[in-house]
PDB file of C-alpha atoms in Angstrom:
ATOM      1  CA  MET A 238     285.651 236.372 -21.851  1.00 33.00           C
ATOM      2  CA  GLU A 239     282.284 236.880 -20.149  1.00 49.00           C
ATOM      3  CA  ALA A 240     280.771 233.822 -18.503  1.00 56.00           C
ATOM      4  CA  ASP A 241     277.444 232.406 -19.619  1.00 63.00           C
ATOM      5  CA  TYR A 242     274.969 232.972 -16.789  1.00 74.00           C
ATOM      6  CA  HIS A 243     271.411 231.672 -16.797  1.00 91.00           C
ATOM      7  CA  GLN A 244     269.419 233.722 -14.307  1.00 97.00           C
ATOM      8  CA  GLU A 245     265.655 234.027 -14.496  1.00 98.00           C
ATOM      9  CA  PHE A 246     264.173 237.278 -13.221  1.00 98.00           C
ATOM     10  CA  ILE A 247     261.065 239.429 -12.957  1.00 98.00           C
ATOM     11  CA  GLY A 248     261.572 243.094 -13.739  1.00 98.00           C
ATOM     12  CA  ILE A 249     259.804 246.441 -13.867  1.00 98.00           C
ATOM     13  CA  ASP A 250     260.539 248.530 -16.942  1.00 98.00           C
ATOM     14  CA  GLU A 251     259.687 251.925 -15.472  1.00 98.00           C
ATOM     15  CA  GLY A 252     260.394 253.802 -18.677  1.00 97.00           C
ATOM     16  CA  GLY A 253     258.300 251.456 -20.783  1.00 97.00           C
ATOM     17  CA  LYS A 254     255.577 251.030 -18.132  1.00 98.00           C
ATOM     18  CA  GLN A 255     255.677 247.266 -18.286  1.00 98.00           C
ATOM     19  CA  LEU A 256     256.201 244.238 -16.085  1.00 98.00           C
ATOM     20  CA  LEU A 257     258.361 241.510 -17.596  1.00 98.00           C
ATOM     21  CA  ARG A 258     260.041 238.155 -17.177  1.00 98.00           C
ATOM     22  CA  GLY A 259     263.399 237.382 -18.727  1.00 97.00           C
ATOM     23  CA  ASN A 260     266.509 235.245 -18.544  1.00 97.00           C
ATOM     24  CA  THR A 261     270.085 236.466 -18.849  1.00 97.00           C
ATOM     25  CA  SER A 262     270.811 233.713 -21.375  1.00 95.00           C
ATOM     26  CA  SER A 263     268.091 234.831 -23.799  1.00 95.00           C
ATOM     27  CA  PRO A 264     268.065 237.859 -26.134  1.00 93.00           C
ATOM     28  CA  THR A 265     264.257 238.024 -25.861  1.00 95.00           C
ATOM     29  CA  LEU A 266     261.880 238.223 -22.901  1.00 97.00           C
ATOM     30  CA  ARG A 267     259.502 235.452 -21.887  1.00 97.00           C
ATOM     31  CA  TRP A 268     256.637 237.923 -21.482  1.00 98.00           C
ATOM     32  CA  ARG A 269     255.825 241.612 -21.132  1.00 97.00           C
ATOM     33  CA  VAL A 270     252.653 243.086 -19.631  1.00 98.00           C
ATOM     34  CA  ASP A 271     251.453 246.686 -19.791  1.00 98.00           C
ATOM     35  CA  ILE A 272     251.190 248.211 -16.292  1.00 98.00           C
ATOM     36  CA  SER A 273     250.493 251.801 -17.287  1.00 98.00           C
ATOM     37  CA  GLY A 274     247.324 251.546 -15.156  1.00 97.00           C
ATOM     38  CA  PHE A 275     249.514 251.021 -12.073  1.00 98.00           C
ATOM     39  CA  PRO A 276     251.671 254.173 -11.964  1.00 97.00           C
ATOM     40  CA  ARG A 277     255.051 254.222 -10.202  1.00 98.00           C
ATOM     41  CA  THR A 278     255.267 250.472  -9.699  1.00 98.00           C
ATOM     42  CA  ARG A 279     258.412 250.039  -7.607  1.00 98.00           C
ATOM     43  CA  SER A 280     258.508 246.962  -5.391  1.00 98.00           C
ATOM     44  CA  LEU A 281     258.369 243.253  -6.187  1.00 98.00           C
ATOM     45  CA  GLN A 282     257.878 240.158  -4.045  1.00 98.00           C
ATOM     46  CA  ILE A 283     257.355 236.466  -4.805  1.00 98.00           C
ATOM     47  CA  ILE A 284     254.361 235.134  -2.851  1.00 97.00           C
ATOM     48  CA  PRO A 285     252.808 231.645  -2.545  1.00 96.00           C
ATOM     49  CA  GLY A 286     250.702 230.137  -5.308  1.00 97.00           C
ATOM     50  CA  GLY A 287     253.051 230.933  -8.188  1.00 98.00           C
ATOM     51  CA  LEU A 288     252.291 234.642  -7.862  1.00 98.00           C
ATOM     52  CA  GLY A 289     254.144 237.890  -7.555  1.00 98.00           C
ATOM     53  CA  LEU A 290     253.113 241.012  -5.644  1.00 98.00           C
ATOM     54  CA  ALA A 291     253.985 244.498  -6.894  1.00 98.00           C
ATOM     55  CA  GLY A 292     253.600 247.751  -4.972  1.00 98.00           C
ATOM     56  CA  PHE A 293     252.645 250.889  -6.876  1.00 98.00           C
ATOM     57  CA  GLU A 294     251.641 254.470  -6.027  1.00 98.00           C
ATOM     58  CA  GLY A 295     248.012 253.546  -5.387  1.00 97.00           C
ATOM     59  CA  GLY A 296     248.393 250.202  -3.594  1.00 98.00           C
ATOM     60  CA  PHE A 297     249.432 246.813  -4.952  1.00 98.00           C
ATOM     61  CA  PHE A 298     248.567 244.151  -7.491  1.00 98.00           C
ATOM     62  CA  GLU A 299     249.178 240.412  -7.750  1.00 98.00           C
ATOM     63  CA  PHE A 300     250.250 238.702 -10.964  1.00 98.00           C
ATOM     64  CA  ASP A 301     250.910 235.226 -12.354  1.00 98.00           C
ATOM     65  CA  LEU A 302     254.621 234.469 -12.599  1.00 98.00           C
ATOM     66  CA  LEU A 303     254.118 232.242 -15.643  1.00 98.00           C
ATOM     67  CA  ASN A 304     252.486 234.774 -17.945  1.00 98.00           C
ATOM     68  CA  GLY A 305     252.248 238.092 -16.095  1.00 98.00           C
ATOM     69  CA  GLU A 306     248.434 238.092 -15.942  1.00 98.00           C
ATOM     70  CA  ILE A 307     247.140 240.535 -13.301  1.00 98.00           C
ATOM     71  CA  ILE A 308     245.137 238.431 -10.831  1.00 97.00           C
ATOM     72  CA  ARG A 309     244.005 240.946  -8.217  1.00 97.00           C
ATOM     73  CA  SER A 310     244.601 244.589  -7.380  1.00 97.00           C
ATOM     74  CA  PHE A 311     244.083 246.935  -4.444  1.00 97.00           C
ATOM     75  CA  ILE A 312     243.817 250.542  -5.610  1.00 96.00           C
ATOM     76  CA  ASN A 313     242.768 252.533  -2.583  1.00 93.00           C
ATOM     77  CA  ARG A 314     245.738 254.624  -1.424  1.00 95.00           C
ATOM     78  CA  ARG A 315     248.085 257.435  -2.418  1.00 96.00           C
ATOM     79  CA  GLY A 316     251.808 257.696  -1.770  1.00 97.00           C
ATOM     80  CA  VAL A 317     252.660 253.978  -1.679  1.00 98.00           C
ATOM     81  CA  SER A 318     256.217 253.062  -2.659  1.00 98.00           C
ATOM     82  CA  TRP A 319     256.421 249.511  -1.243  1.00 98.00           C
ATOM     83  CA  ALA A 320     254.079 246.574  -0.623  1.00 98.00           C
ATOM     84  CA  HIS A 321     254.810 243.281   1.110  1.00 98.00           C
ATOM     85  CA  ARG A 322     252.711 240.190   1.862  1.00 97.00           C
ATOM     86  CA  ALA A 323     253.460 239.189   5.432  1.00 94.00           C
ATOM     87  CA  ALA A 324     252.551 236.158   7.516  1.00 88.00           C
ATOM     88  CA  GLY A 325     248.895 235.360   8.047  1.00 90.00           C
ATOM     89  CA  GLY A 326     247.806 237.018   4.808  1.00 93.00           C
ATOM     90  CA  ARG A 327     248.535 240.528   6.081  1.00 94.00           C
ATOM     91  CA  THR A 328     249.756 243.117   3.594  1.00 97.00           C
ATOM     92  CA  LEU A 329     252.148 245.895   4.566  1.00 97.00           C
ATOM     93  CA  LEU A 330     252.228 249.176   2.667  1.00 98.00           C
ATOM     94  CA  GLY A 331     255.037 251.703   3.023  1.00 98.00           C
ATOM     95  CA  GLY A 332     255.187 255.241   1.715  1.00 98.00           C
ATOM     96  CA  ILE A 333     254.566 258.910   2.449  1.00 98.00           C
ATOM     97  CA  ASN A 334     251.464 260.265   4.255  1.00 98.00           C
ATOM     98  CA  LEU A 335     249.536 256.998   4.004  1.00 97.00           C
ATOM     99  CA  ALA A 336     245.985 256.534   5.274  1.00 95.00           C
ATOM    100  CA  GLY A 337     245.791 259.954   6.928  1.00 95.00           C
ATOM    101  CA  GLY A 338     249.219 259.708   8.544  1.00 97.00           C
ATOM    102  CA  ARG A 339     252.066 262.180   8.190  1.00 97.00           C
ATOM    103  CA  GLY A 340     255.659 261.431   7.234  1.00 98.00           C
ATOM    104  CA  ILE A 341     257.103 258.028   6.396  1.00 98.00           C
ATOM    105  CA  CYS A 342     254.302 255.602   7.151  1.00 98.00           C
ATOM    106  CA  LEU A 343     253.782 251.869   7.457  1.00 97.00           C
ATOM    107  CA  GLU A 344     250.205 250.638   7.109  1.00 97.00           C
ATOM    108  CA  GLN A 345     248.950 247.147   7.848  1.00 96.00           C
ATOM    109  CA  LEU A 346     246.011 245.568   6.020  1.00 97.00           C
ATOM    110  CA  ASP A 347     244.419 242.393   7.323  1.00 96.00           C
ATOM    111  CA  ALA A 348     243.775 239.350   5.134  1.00 96.00           C
ATOM    112  CA  SER A 349     240.513 240.953   3.957  1.00 96.00           C
ATOM    113  CA  LEU A 350     242.422 244.140   3.035  1.00 97.00           C
ATOM    114  CA  ASN A 351     240.872 246.173   5.827  1.00 96.00           C
ATOM    115  CA  HIS A 352     242.977 248.791   7.590  1.00 97.00           C
ATOM    116  CA  ALA A 353     244.612 247.139  10.609  1.00 96.00           C
ATOM    117  CA  GLY A 354     247.200 249.624  11.851  1.00 96.00           C
ATOM    118  CA  LEU A 355     249.339 252.636  10.973  1.00 97.00           C
ATOM    119  CA  THR A 356     252.732 253.769  12.251  1.00 97.00           C
ATOM    120  CA  CYS A 357     254.520 256.895  11.021  1.00 97.00           C
ATOM    121  CA  MET A 358     257.822 258.639  11.625  1.00 97.00           C
ATOM    122  CA  ARG A 359     259.261 261.964  10.512  1.00 96.00           C
ATOM    123  CA  GLY A 360     260.416 262.158   6.903  1.00 96.00           C
ATOM    124  CA  GLY A 361     259.394 263.415   3.499  1.00 96.00           C
ATOM    125  CA  TYR A 362     260.997 260.877   1.165  1.00 97.00           C
ATOM    126  CA  VAL A 363     261.165 257.100   1.045  1.00 98.00           C
ATOM    127  CA  ARG A 364     261.510 254.434  -1.616  1.00 98.00           C
ATOM    128  CA  LEU A 365     261.745 250.743  -0.782  1.00 98.00           C
ATOM    129  CA  PHE A 366     261.346 249.254   2.679  1.00 98.00           C
ATOM    130  CA  THR A 367     262.933 245.973   3.760  1.00 97.00           C
ATOM    131  CA  MET A 368     261.328 244.004   6.553  1.00 96.00           C
ATOM    132  CA  LEU A 369     263.760 242.507   9.067  1.00 95.00           C
ATOM    133  CA  GLY A 370     262.581 239.168  10.422  1.00 88.00           C
ATOM    134  CA  GLY A 371     258.934 238.350  10.960  1.00 80.00           C
ATOM    135  CA  GLU A 372     258.543 235.946   8.045  1.00 75.00           C
ATOM    136  CA  ASN A 373     257.747 233.083  10.420  1.00 71.00           C
ATOM    137  CA  GLY A 374     254.646 234.867  11.714  1.00 70.00           C
ATOM    138  CA  SER A 375     256.280 236.772  14.543  1.00 72.00           C
ATOM    139  CA  LYS A 376     256.368 240.545  14.755  1.00 80.00           C
ATOM    140  CA  PRO A 377     259.117 241.979  12.514  1.00 87.00           C
ATOM    141  CA  ASP A 378     262.351 242.946  14.232  1.00 91.00           C
ATOM    142  CA  GLY A 379     262.303 246.195  12.304  1.00 96.00           C
ATOM    143  CA  PHE A 380     262.754 247.761   8.876  1.00 98.00           C
ATOM    144  CA  LEU A 381     265.341 249.293   6.576  1.00 98.00           C
ATOM    145  CA  LEU A 382     264.044 252.417   4.833  1.00 98.00           C
ATOM    146  CA  ALA A 383     265.633 254.028   1.776  1.00 98.00           C
ATOM    147  CA  ALA A 384     265.285 257.722   2.630  1.00 98.00           C
ATOM    148  CA  ASN A 385     267.140 259.648  -0.092  1.00 97.00           C
ATOM    149  CA  ARG A 386     270.652 260.403   1.226  1.00 98.00           C
ATOM    150  CA  ARG A 387     270.559 257.870   4.039  1.00 97.00           C
ATOM    151  CA  ILE A 388     269.233 254.458   4.944  1.00 98.00           C
ATOM    152  CA  LEU A 389     267.321 254.271   8.224  1.00 98.00           C
ATOM    153  CA  GLU A 390     267.156 251.162  10.356  1.00 98.00           C
ATOM    154  CA  THR A 391     264.162 251.133  12.690  1.00 98.00           C
ATOM    155  CA  ASP A 392     262.688 248.834  15.282  1.00 96.00           C
ATOM    156  CA  SER A 393     259.297 247.196  14.771  1.00 94.00           C
ATOM    157  CA  ASP A 394     257.538 250.395  15.891  1.00 94.00           C
ATOM    158  CA  MET A 395     259.342 252.547  13.297  1.00 96.00           C
ATOM    159  CA  GLN A 396     261.636 254.107  15.893  1.00 97.00           C
ATOM    160  CA  GLU A 397     265.047 254.918  14.411  1.00 97.00           C
ATOM    161  CA  ILE A 398     267.948 252.777  15.640  1.00 96.00           C
ATOM    162  CA  ARG A 399     270.773 253.877  13.331  1.00 97.00           C
ATOM    163  CA  GLU A 400     271.490 255.255   9.899  1.00 97.00           C
ATOM    164  CA  TYR A 401     273.771 254.294   7.042  1.00 98.00           C
ATOM    165  CA  ARG A 402     275.303 257.059   4.914  1.00 97.00           C
ATOM    166  CA  ALA A 403     277.832 257.216   2.110  1.00 97.00           C
ATOM    167  CA  ARG A 404     279.002 260.183   0.109  1.00 97.00           C
ATOM    168  CA  GLY A 405     277.106 260.200  -3.179  1.00 97.00           C
ATOM    169  CA  PHE A 406     273.794 258.769  -1.988  1.00 98.00           C
ATOM    170  CA  ARG A 407     271.029 260.493  -3.913  1.00 98.00           C
ATOM    171  CA  HIS A 408     267.594 258.909  -3.975  1.00 98.00           C
ATOM    172  CA  ALA A 409     269.104 255.737  -2.495  1.00 98.00           C
ATOM    173  CA  TRP A 410     266.725 253.022  -3.615  1.00 98.00           C
ATOM    174  CA  MET A 411     266.874 250.004  -1.320  1.00 98.00           C
ATOM    175  CA  ALA A 412     268.848 248.245   1.402  1.00 98.00           C
ATOM    176  CA  ARG A 413     269.155 244.633   2.406  1.00 98.00           C
ATOM    177  CA  LYS A 414     270.657 243.043   5.506  1.00 97.00           C
ATOM    178  CA  LEU A 415     273.040 240.206   4.641  1.00 97.00           C
ATOM    179  CA  ASP A 416     273.469 236.959   6.534  1.00 94.00           C
ATOM    180  CA  ASP A 417     276.544 238.267   8.353  1.00 95.00           C
ATOM    181  CA  GLY A 418     274.683 241.371   9.546  1.00 96.00           C
ATOM    182  CA  ASP A 419     276.198 243.777   7.026  1.00 98.00           C
ATOM    183  CA  VAL A 420     273.838 246.029   5.051  1.00 98.00           C
ATOM    184  CA  LEU A 421     274.011 246.361   1.253  1.00 98.00           C
ATOM    185  CA  VAL A 422     272.590 249.506  -0.365  1.00 98.00           C
ATOM    186  CA  SER A 423     271.947 250.708  -3.920  1.00 98.00           C
ATOM    187  CA  ALA A 424     272.847 254.405  -4.134  1.00 98.00           C
ATOM    188  CA  GLY A 425     270.318 255.625  -6.706  1.00 98.00           C
ATOM    189  CA  TYR A 426     271.814 258.453  -8.773  1.00 98.00           C
ATOM    190  CA  GLY A 427     275.119 257.846  -7.010  1.00 97.00           C
ATOM    191  CA  ALA A 428     275.341 254.753  -9.254  1.00 98.00           C
ATOM    192  CA  PHE A 429     277.273 252.524  -6.866  1.00 98.00           C
ATOM    193  CA  MET A 430     276.648 249.804  -4.302  1.00 98.00           C
ATOM    194  CA  ALA A 431     277.688 250.328  -0.673  1.00 98.00           C
ATOM    195  CA  ARG A 432     278.254 247.746   2.033  1.00 98.00           C
ATOM    196  CA  PHE A 433     278.070 248.752   5.705  1.00 98.00           C
ATOM    197  CA  ALA A 434     279.015 247.031   8.934  1.00 98.00           C
ATOM    198  CA  PRO A 435     276.205 246.447  11.476  1.00 96.00           C
ATOM    199  CA  ASP A 436     277.288 249.550  13.408  1.00 96.00           C
ATOM    200  CA  GLY A 437     276.786 251.760  10.328  1.00 96.00           C
ATOM    201  CA  ALA A 438     280.436 252.079   9.275  1.00 97.00           C
ATOM    202  CA  LEU A 439     281.076 251.953   5.526  1.00 98.00           C
ATOM    203  CA  VAL A 440     283.011 248.776   4.660  1.00 98.00           C
ATOM    204  CA  THR A 441     283.298 249.051   0.888  1.00 97.00           C
ATOM    205  CA  ARG A 442     281.634 250.348  -2.231  1.00 98.00           C
ATOM    206  CA  PHE A 443     281.628 248.854  -5.708  1.00 98.00           C
ATOM    207  CA  GLY A 444     280.196 249.420  -9.149  1.00 98.00           C
ATOM    208  CA  ASP A 445     281.361 253.050  -9.286  1.00 97.00           C
ATOM    209  CA  LYS A 446     281.562 254.573 -12.751  1.00 93.00           C
ATOM    210  CA  LYS A 447     285.360 254.710 -12.641  1.00 93.00           C
ATOM    211  CA  GLN A 448     285.485 250.987 -11.880  1.00 92.00           C
ATOM    212  CA  MET A 449     283.103 249.937 -14.637  1.00 98.00           C
ATOM    213  CA  PRO A 450     283.535 249.371 -18.382  1.00 97.00           C
ATOM    214  CA  ALA A 451     282.314 252.397 -20.344  1.00 95.00           C
ATOM    215  CA  ASN A 452     279.667 250.373 -22.168  1.00 96.00           C
ATOM    216  CA  THR A 453     277.815 249.636 -18.905  1.00 98.00           C
ATOM    217  CA  ARG A 454     276.976 253.338 -18.347  1.00 98.00           C
ATOM    218  CA  PRO A 455     276.170 253.321 -14.613  1.00 98.00           C
ATOM    219  CA  PHE A 456     273.425 255.918 -14.145  1.00 98.00           C
ATOM    220  CA  PHE A 457     270.983 255.016 -11.359  1.00 98.00           C
ATOM    221  CA  TYR A 458     271.340 251.838  -9.290  1.00 98.00           C
ATOM    222  CA  ALA A 459     267.802 250.855  -8.332  1.00 98.00           C
ATOM    223  CA  SER A 460     266.511 247.464  -7.156  1.00 98.00           C
ATOM    224  CA  PHE A 461     268.931 244.609  -6.612  1.00 98.00           C
ATOM    225  CA  ASP A 462     268.772 240.974  -5.571  1.00 98.00           C
ATOM    226  CA  ILE A 463     271.243 238.390  -4.333  1.00 98.00           C
ATOM    227  CA  ALA A 464     271.650 234.995  -6.016  1.00 97.00           C
ATOM    228  CA  SER A 465     272.256 231.671  -4.258  1.00 95.00           C
ATOM    229  CA  ASP A 466     276.012 232.051  -4.838  1.00 95.00           C
ATOM    230  CA  ALA A 467     275.955 235.444  -3.041  1.00 96.00           C
ATOM    231  CA  SER A 468     276.537 237.357  -6.285  1.00 97.00           C
ATOM    232  CA  VAL A 469     274.532 240.563  -6.761  1.00 98.00           C
ATOM    233  CA  TYR A 470     272.283 241.565  -9.666  1.00 98.00           C
ATOM    234  CA  VAL A 471     271.493 245.284  -9.981  1.00 98.00           C
ATOM    235  CA  ALA A 472     268.950 247.141 -12.131  1.00 98.00           C
ATOM    236  CA  ASN A 473     270.773 250.033 -13.820  1.00 98.00           C
ATOM    237  CA  TRP A 474     267.896 252.432 -14.582  1.00 98.00           C
ATOM    238  CA  GLN A 475     268.566 254.853 -17.454  1.00 97.00           C
ATOM    239  CA  GLY A 476     265.764 257.436 -17.362  1.00 97.00           C
ATOM    240  CA  HIS A 477     262.028 258.113 -17.604  1.00 97.00           C
ATOM    241  CA  GLY A 478     260.167 257.345 -20.803  1.00 96.00           C
ATOM    242  CA  GLN A 479     260.868 255.258 -23.865  1.00 96.00           C
ATOM    243  CA  SER A 480     263.978 254.558 -25.942  1.00 94.00           C
ATOM    244  CA  HIS A 481     266.616 254.290 -23.217  1.00 97.00           C
ATOM    245  CA  GLY A 482     267.326 250.593 -23.789  1.00 95.00           C
ATOM    246  CA  HIS A 483     270.362 251.221 -25.972  1.00 95.00           C
ATOM    247  CA  LYS A 484     272.106 253.183 -23.200  1.00 95.00           C
ATOM    248  CA  GLY A 485     274.558 250.990 -21.338  1.00 95.00           C
ATOM    249  CA  ARG A 486     273.658 247.695 -19.677  1.00 97.00           C
ATOM    250  CA  GLN A 487     270.270 247.468 -18.000  1.00 97.00           C
ATOM    251  CA  LEU A 488     271.148 244.554 -15.692  1.00 98.00           C
ATOM    252  CA  LEU A 489     274.544 244.344 -13.971  1.00 98.00           C
ATOM    253  CA  HIS A 490     276.064 241.331 -12.226  1.00 98.00           C
ATOM    254  CA  PHE A 491     278.697 241.549  -9.486  1.00 98.00           C
ATOM    255  CA  ALA A 492     280.537 238.844  -7.579  1.00 98.00           C
ATOM    256  CA  ALA A 493     280.069 238.643  -3.819  1.00 96.00           C
ATOM    257  CA  ASP A 494     283.299 240.631  -3.383  1.00 96.00           C
ATOM    258  CA  GLY A 495     282.014 243.409  -5.661  1.00 97.00           C
ATOM    259  CA  ALA A 496     283.982 242.516  -8.794  1.00 98.00           C
ATOM    260  CA  TYR A 497     282.027 243.253 -11.971  1.00 98.00           C
ATOM    261  CA  LEU A 498     281.175 240.071 -13.872  1.00 97.00           C
ATOM    262  CA  GLN A 499     278.782 240.845 -16.708  1.00 97.00           C
ATOM    263  CA  GLY A 500     275.901 243.004 -17.897  1.00 97.00           C
ATOM    264  CA  TRP A 501     272.913 242.574 -20.202  1.00 97.00           C
ATOM    265  CA  SER A 502     270.504 244.720 -22.198  1.00 97.00           C
ATOM    266  CA  TRP A 503     267.306 244.074 -24.123  1.00 97.00           C
ATOM    267  CA  PRO A 504     267.138 247.386 -26.042  1.00 96.00           C
ATOM    268  CA  ALA A 505     264.285 246.362 -28.320  1.00 94.00           C
ATOM    269  CA  GLU A 506     262.102 245.318 -25.382  1.00 96.00           C
ATOM    270  CA  ILE A 507     263.164 247.233 -22.241  1.00 97.00           C
ATOM    271  CA  SER A 508     263.645 250.986 -21.876  1.00 98.00           C
ATOM    272  CA  SER A 509     264.622 251.498 -18.193  1.00 98.00           C
ATOM    273  CA  LEU A 510     264.880 248.555 -15.829  1.00 98.00           C
ATOM    274  CA  GLN A 511     264.083 249.666 -12.268  1.00 98.00           C
ATOM    275  CA  GLY A 512     262.425 246.829 -10.341  1.00 98.00           C
ATOM    276  CA  LEU A 513     264.147 243.446 -10.056  1.00 98.00           C
ATOM    277  CA  ILE A 514     263.673 240.140  -8.294  1.00 98.00           C
ATOM    278  CA  LEU A 515     265.400 236.859  -9.091  1.00 98.00           C
ATOM    279  CA  LEU A 516     263.667 233.542  -9.651  1.00 97.00           C
ATOM    280  CA  SER A 517     265.452 230.334  -8.642  1.00 81.00           C
TER     281      SER A 517
END
């Protein structure tokens, strides 16, 4: 019998072009907001003041966590795939060919949203970035970059340190460094999760199609987040456009050891869940 989990979350329905808030214990969403004016919204972050920050192709926008109201937007770029509010009110933007740069680029905006720095490295594809350290106001230790068939770990100046690869990575979506130093990755179209040792060696993979119940329909593992009990929630994106909500389970839940626990769908309200961040 499936357990009864009560996890609040913010999500991006890429297929339905909407931002949403839901709970795994409820068959209906708390709210849904049209974000068709913010194309290719991909990243999510909780920021102070009861707000969320979302990165989209043209920049970022801030929204109220309680009702989804868009509070402020910055629409002045092209090629953005990630946005992050850093210490001191700075905003980091990651993507391809940003602000006149070439390759995979990281741009800094000051608290007044003026250009404050740009660093680029070779590459033609990137999805989500993860900042390593730096939340206390210091310079970040580095970044994890989801670069299609590999994950790149860089230093603070975007110089490559190592890479993480697993057979089946295709449009790998995001990576996150765990407390023990291991790195967890969502494999995109590979539709599995991979865990790597700090030296880049593959430790384990879980959530593969052969391991999952047929009704979950693993298709594209996109954003994921880790709960306080170390379990992992994964957005199982099902395709572009409307009417995908009946295909499989849109949100998958795994134990810390990778065992599948449960999945949920909201077919009447969500088409393709892609972005995900948990609320405590």
